[in-house]
């Protein structure tokens, strides 16, 4: 079964967008994954095809209606076990490990919010998992959905050139990636570290490891601390 992302949006023209280009786009054309875009407005029922209304309790903006979203979700057939996601700044921040889980499954159904967001009752009634792509507010869930799908697609079998190129990257071992270099050997007086040109694979690996650890400690004390909890130093046992 092909991995499929199903996206419910008020702006279907935003897709495939960047997902139609380069790695993800080639894989889409090669049918290594599928993209199913549904216009939420097709699930509106009134004469004006309205999808939103003013917030109960007052305040600025508009809120996406629960009944319209429910019809859109319920009209979408998805395989059993399909995660139902809502892109949302209130959600749990997306991590590489959640991305890997999503890539290993059948592919998600993703609801893109707009305006002030969606009626809470659709989140509760359909058990939507809220996922954030960072602590800032976008104008809609589409760019967040594209980011999530892109991160998943590059992990699908056959999408990335070398099978191993996903293994060593930032976050995959709880570390940021070591610095990369390529030709020319000298650029504006800066040279590639000698060790990378030494041909000594063990030394290169050791250097990369040390650089990755130093970068992670300096830039992401949160990741460094989480890693220490996951990989506690080995304890000596008596006897
Ligand atoms: N009033 C809301 C923000 C609404 S932004 C609040 O303060 O929480 C409109 C839509 O953009 C949201 O419903 C969501 O789908 C999307 N969105 C905005 N920022 C996002 C983020 N950081 N991650 C994921 N989705 C986001």
Coordinates of C-alpha atoms and ligand atoms in Angstrom, one line a residue:
X1 CA 0.0 0.0 0.0
X2 CA 1.3 3.4 -1.0
X3 CA 2.0 5.9 1.8
X4 CA -0.7 8.6 1.3
X5 CA -1.1 12.1 2.9
X6 CA -4.7 13.3 2.8
X7 CA -5.0 17.1 3.4
X8 CA -8.2 18.9 4.3
X9 CA -7.7 22.6 3.4
X10 CA -9.6 25.7 2.3
X11 CA -6.7 26.5 -0.1
X12 CA -6.2 23.4 -2.3
X13 CA -4.2 25.5 -4.7
X14 CA -1.4 25.6 -2.2
X15 CA -0.7 21.9 -3.0
X16 CA 1.4 20.2 -4.1
X17 CA 3.5 23.4 -4.1
X18 CA 6.9 22.6 -2.8
X19 CA 6.0 18.9 -2.5
X20 CA 5.9 18.8 -6.3
X21 CA 9.5 19.7 -6.6
X22 CA 12.9 18.0 -6.2
X23 CA 13.1 14.9 -3.9
X24 CA 9.4 14.9 -2.8
X25 CA 8.2 15.9 -6.3
X26 CA 10.2 13.2 -8.1
X27 CA 8.9 10.6 -5.6
X28 CA 5.3 11.8 -6.1
X29 CA 5.7 11.5 -9.9
X30 CA 7.2 8.0 -9.4
X31 CA 4.2 7.1 -7.2
X32 CA 6.4 6.3 -4.2
X33 CA 3.8 8.2 -2.3
X34 CA 0.4 9.9 -2.9
X35 CA -1.2 13.2 -2.1
X36 CA -5.0 13.5 -1.7
X37 CA -6.1 17.2 -1.4
X38 CA -9.7 17.8 -0.3
X39 CA -11.4 21.3 -0.3
X40 CA -13.1 21.8 3.0
X41 CA -15.5 24.2 1.3
X42 CA -17.0 21.2 -0.6
X43 CA -18.5 20.2 2.7
X44 CA -20.3 23.4 3.4
X45 CA -24.1 23.0 3.1
X46 CA -25.6 26.5 3.1
X47 CA -26.3 28.7 0.1
X48 CA -23.1 30.8 0.8
X49 CA -20.9 27.8 1.3
X50 CA -19.8 29.2 4.6
X51 CA -17.2 27.3 6.5
X52 CA -16.6 29.7 9.4
X53 CA -18.4 31.8 11.9
X54 CA -17.7 34.3 14.7
X55 CA -16.2 33.1 18.0
X56 CA -18.7 32.2 20.7
X57 CA -18.0 34.6 23.6
X58 CA -16.8 37.3 21.3
X59 CA -13.3 38.4 20.1
X60 CA -11.7 39.0 16.7
X61 CA -11.6 36.8 13.7
X62 CA -13.5 33.7 12.6
X63 CA -13.6 30.1 13.7
X64 CA -13.9 27.0 11.4
X65 CA -17.2 25.2 12.0
X66 CA -17.2 21.8 13.6
X67 CA -20.1 20.5 11.5
X68 CA -18.4 21.5 8.2
X69 CA -15.1 19.9 9.3
X70 CA -16.9 16.8 10.5
X71 CA -18.5 16.3 7.1
X72 CA -15.2 16.8 5.4
X73 CA -13.4 14.3 7.7
X74 CA -16.2 11.7 7.6
X75 CA -16.4 11.9 3.8
X76 CA -12.7 10.9 3.5
X77 CA -12.0 7.2 3.4
X78 CA -8.7 6.3 5.0
X79 CA -7.1 3.0 5.9
X80 CA -7.5 1.7 9.5
X81 CA -4.9 3.1 11.8
X82 CA -4.6 6.4 9.9
X83 CA -3.5 9.2 12.3
X84 CA -5.9 12.1 12.2
X85 CA -3.8 15.3 12.7
X86 CA -4.6 19.0 13.2
X87 CA -1.9 21.4 12.5
X88 CA -2.0 23.8 15.5
X89 CA 0.4 26.1 17.4
X90 CA -1.1 24.6 20.6
X91 CA -0.1 21.1 19.5
X92 CA 2.8 19.0 20.7
X93 CA 5.9 20.1 18.8
X94 CA 6.8 17.9 15.9
X95 CA 9.9 15.8 16.4
X96 CA 12.0 13.6 14.1
X97 CA 10.9 10.6 16.0
X98 CA 7.2 11.4 15.4
X99 CA 8.0 12.0 11.8
X100 CA 9.6 8.6 11.6
X101 CA 6.5 7.0 13.1
X102 CA 4.2 8.8 10.7
X103 CA 6.5 7.7 7.8
X104 CA 6.3 4.1 8.9
X105 CA 2.5 4.1 9.0
X106 CA -0.2 4.4 6.2
X107 CA 0.2 8.2 6.1
X108 CA -1.8 10.8 7.9
X109 CA -5.1 12.7 7.4
X110 CA -4.2 16.3 8.1
X111 CA -6.7 19.1 8.9
X112 CA -5.3 22.6 8.1
X113 CA -6.8 25.4 10.3
X114 CA -7.3 28.9 9.2
X115 CA -8.4 32.2 10.7
X116 CA -8.5 31.9 14.6
X117 CA -8.5 28.1 14.4
X118 CA -11.2 25.4 14.6
X119 CA -14.1 24.8 16.9
X120 CA -12.8 22.7 19.9
X121 CA -15.6 20.2 19.5
X122 CA -14.2 18.8 16.2
X123 CA -10.9 18.2 18.0
X124 CA -12.7 16.3 20.8
X125 CA -15.3 14.5 18.7
X126 CA -12.8 13.2 16.1
X127 CA -9.9 12.8 18.5
X128 CA -7.6 15.0 16.4
X129 CA -3.9 15.0 17.4
X130 CA -2.7 18.6 17.4
X131 CA 0.8 19.0 16.1
X132 CA 2.8 22.2 16.0
X133 CA 5.8 23.0 13.8
X134 CA 7.2 25.6 16.2
X135 CA 6.5 28.3 18.7
X136 CA 5.3 31.0 16.2
X137 CA 1.9 31.5 14.5
X138 CA 1.3 30.9 10.8
X139 CA -1.7 32.2 9.0
X140 CA -2.9 28.7 8.2
X141 CA -2.0 25.0 8.6
X142 CA -1.0 24.4 5.0
X143 CA 2.6 25.4 5.3
X144 CA 2.8 23.4 8.5
X145 CA 1.3 20.4 6.7
X146 CA 3.7 20.7 3.8
X147 CA 6.6 20.8 6.3
X148 CA 5.3 17.7 8.1
X149 CA 4.7 15.8 4.8
X150 CA 8.1 16.8 3.4
X151 CA 9.9 15.5 6.5
X152 CA 8.0 12.1 6.2
X153 CA 8.4 11.7 2.5
X154 CA 12.2 11.9 2.5
X155 CA 12.2 8.9 4.9
X156 CA 10.0 6.7 2.7
X157 CA 11.8 3.7 1.1
X158 CA 13.4 4.6 -2.2
X159 CA 13.0 8.4 -1.9
X160 CA 16.4 9.4 -0.7
X161 CA 19.4 8.5 -2.9
X162 CA 21.4 6.5 -0.4
X163 CA 19.5 4.4 2.1
X164 CA 21.9 5.4 4.9
X165 CA 21.8 9.2 4.3
X166 CA 18.9 9.6 6.8
X167 CA 20.7 7.8 9.5
X168 CA 23.4 10.3 10.6
X169 CA 21.3 13.5 10.4
X170 CA 20.4 16.0 13.0
X171 CA 18.1 14.6 15.7
X172 CA 18.4 11.0 14.6
X173 CA 20.6 10.2 17.5
X174 CA 19.5 13.1 19.7
X175 CA 22.4 15.2 18.3
X176 CA 22.7 18.0 15.8
X177 CA 24.7 17.1 12.7
X178 CA 28.4 17.7 12.5
X179 CA 29.7 20.4 10.0
X180 CA 29.8 19.4 6.4
X181 CA 32.4 20.4 3.8
X182 CA 33.0 19.9 0.1
X183 CA 35.3 21.2 -2.6
X184 CA 37.1 23.6 -3.1
X185 CA 39.7 22.6 -0.5
X186 CA 40.3 26.3 0.2
X187 CA 37.6 29.0 0.3
X188 CA 38.5 32.6 1.1
X189 CA 41.4 31.3 3.1
X190 CA 39.4 28.8 5.0
X191 CA 40.4 25.1 4.6
X192 CA 38.6 21.8 5.1
X193 CA 39.8 20.3 8.4
X194 CA 42.8 18.0 7.7
X195 CA 41.2 15.0 9.4
X196 CA 38.4 14.9 6.8
X197 CA 41.0 14.5 4.1
X198 CA 43.1 11.9 6.0
X199 CA 41.2 8.9 4.7
X200 CA 41.1 7.5 8.2
X201 CA 37.5 6.5 8.7
X202 CA 37.7 5.9 12.4
X203 CA 39.3 9.3 13.0
X204 CA 36.7 11.0 10.8
X205 CA 33.9 9.3 12.7
X206 CA 35.5 10.4 16.0
X207 CA 35.9 14.0 14.9
X208 CA 32.3 14.1 13.6
X209 CA 31.0 12.7 16.9
X210 CA 32.9 15.2 18.9
X211 CA 31.7 18.1 16.7
X212 CA 28.1 16.9 16.9
X213 CA 28.3 16.7 20.7
X214 CA 29.9 20.1 21.1
X215 CA 27.3 21.7 18.8
X216 CA 24.4 20.1 20.5
X217 CA 25.7 21.1 24.0
X218 CA 26.3 24.7 22.9
X219 CA 23.1 25.3 20.8
X220 CA 20.5 22.9 22.2
X221 CA 21.0 22.3 25.9
X222 CA 17.4 20.9 25.9
X223 CA 18.4 18.1 23.4
X224 CA 21.6 17.5 25.3
X225 CA 19.8 17.0 28.6
X226 CA 17.1 14.8 27.1
X227 CA 19.9 12.6 25.6
X228 CA 21.6 12.2 29.0
X229 CA 18.3 10.9 30.4
X230 CA 17.9 8.5 27.5
X231 CA 21.5 7.2 27.5
X232 CA 22.6 7.3 31.1
X233 CA 26.3 6.7 31.6
X234 CA 26.9 3.0 32.3
X235 CA 26.9 2.2 36.0
X236 CA 29.4 -0.1 37.6
X237 CA 27.8 -3.1 39.3
X238 CA 29.4 -4.9 42.2
X239 CA 30.6 -8.5 41.6
Ligands
LIG1 N1 -5.6 31.7 17.2 C1 -4.8 30.6 17.1 C2 -3.9 30.6 15.9 C3 -4.6 30.4 14.6 S1 -3.5 30.4 13.3 C4 -3.9 30.5 18.4 O1 -3.6 31.5 18.9 O2 -3.6 29.3 18.8 C5 -4.4 29.7 12.0 C6 -4.1 28.2 11.7 O3 -2.8 28.1 11.3 C7 -4.2 27.3 12.9 O4 -5.5 26.8 13.1 C8 -3.2 26.1 12.5 O5 -3.9 25.2 11.6 C9 -2.2 26.9 11.7 N2 -1.0 27.2 12.4 C10 -0.5 28.4 12.9 N3 0.6 28.3 13.5 C11 1.0 27.0 13.5 C12 2.1 26.2 14.0 N4 3.1 26.8 14.7 N5 2.1 24.9 13.8 C13 1.2 24.3 13.1 N6 0.1 24.9 12.6 C14 0.0 26.2 12.8

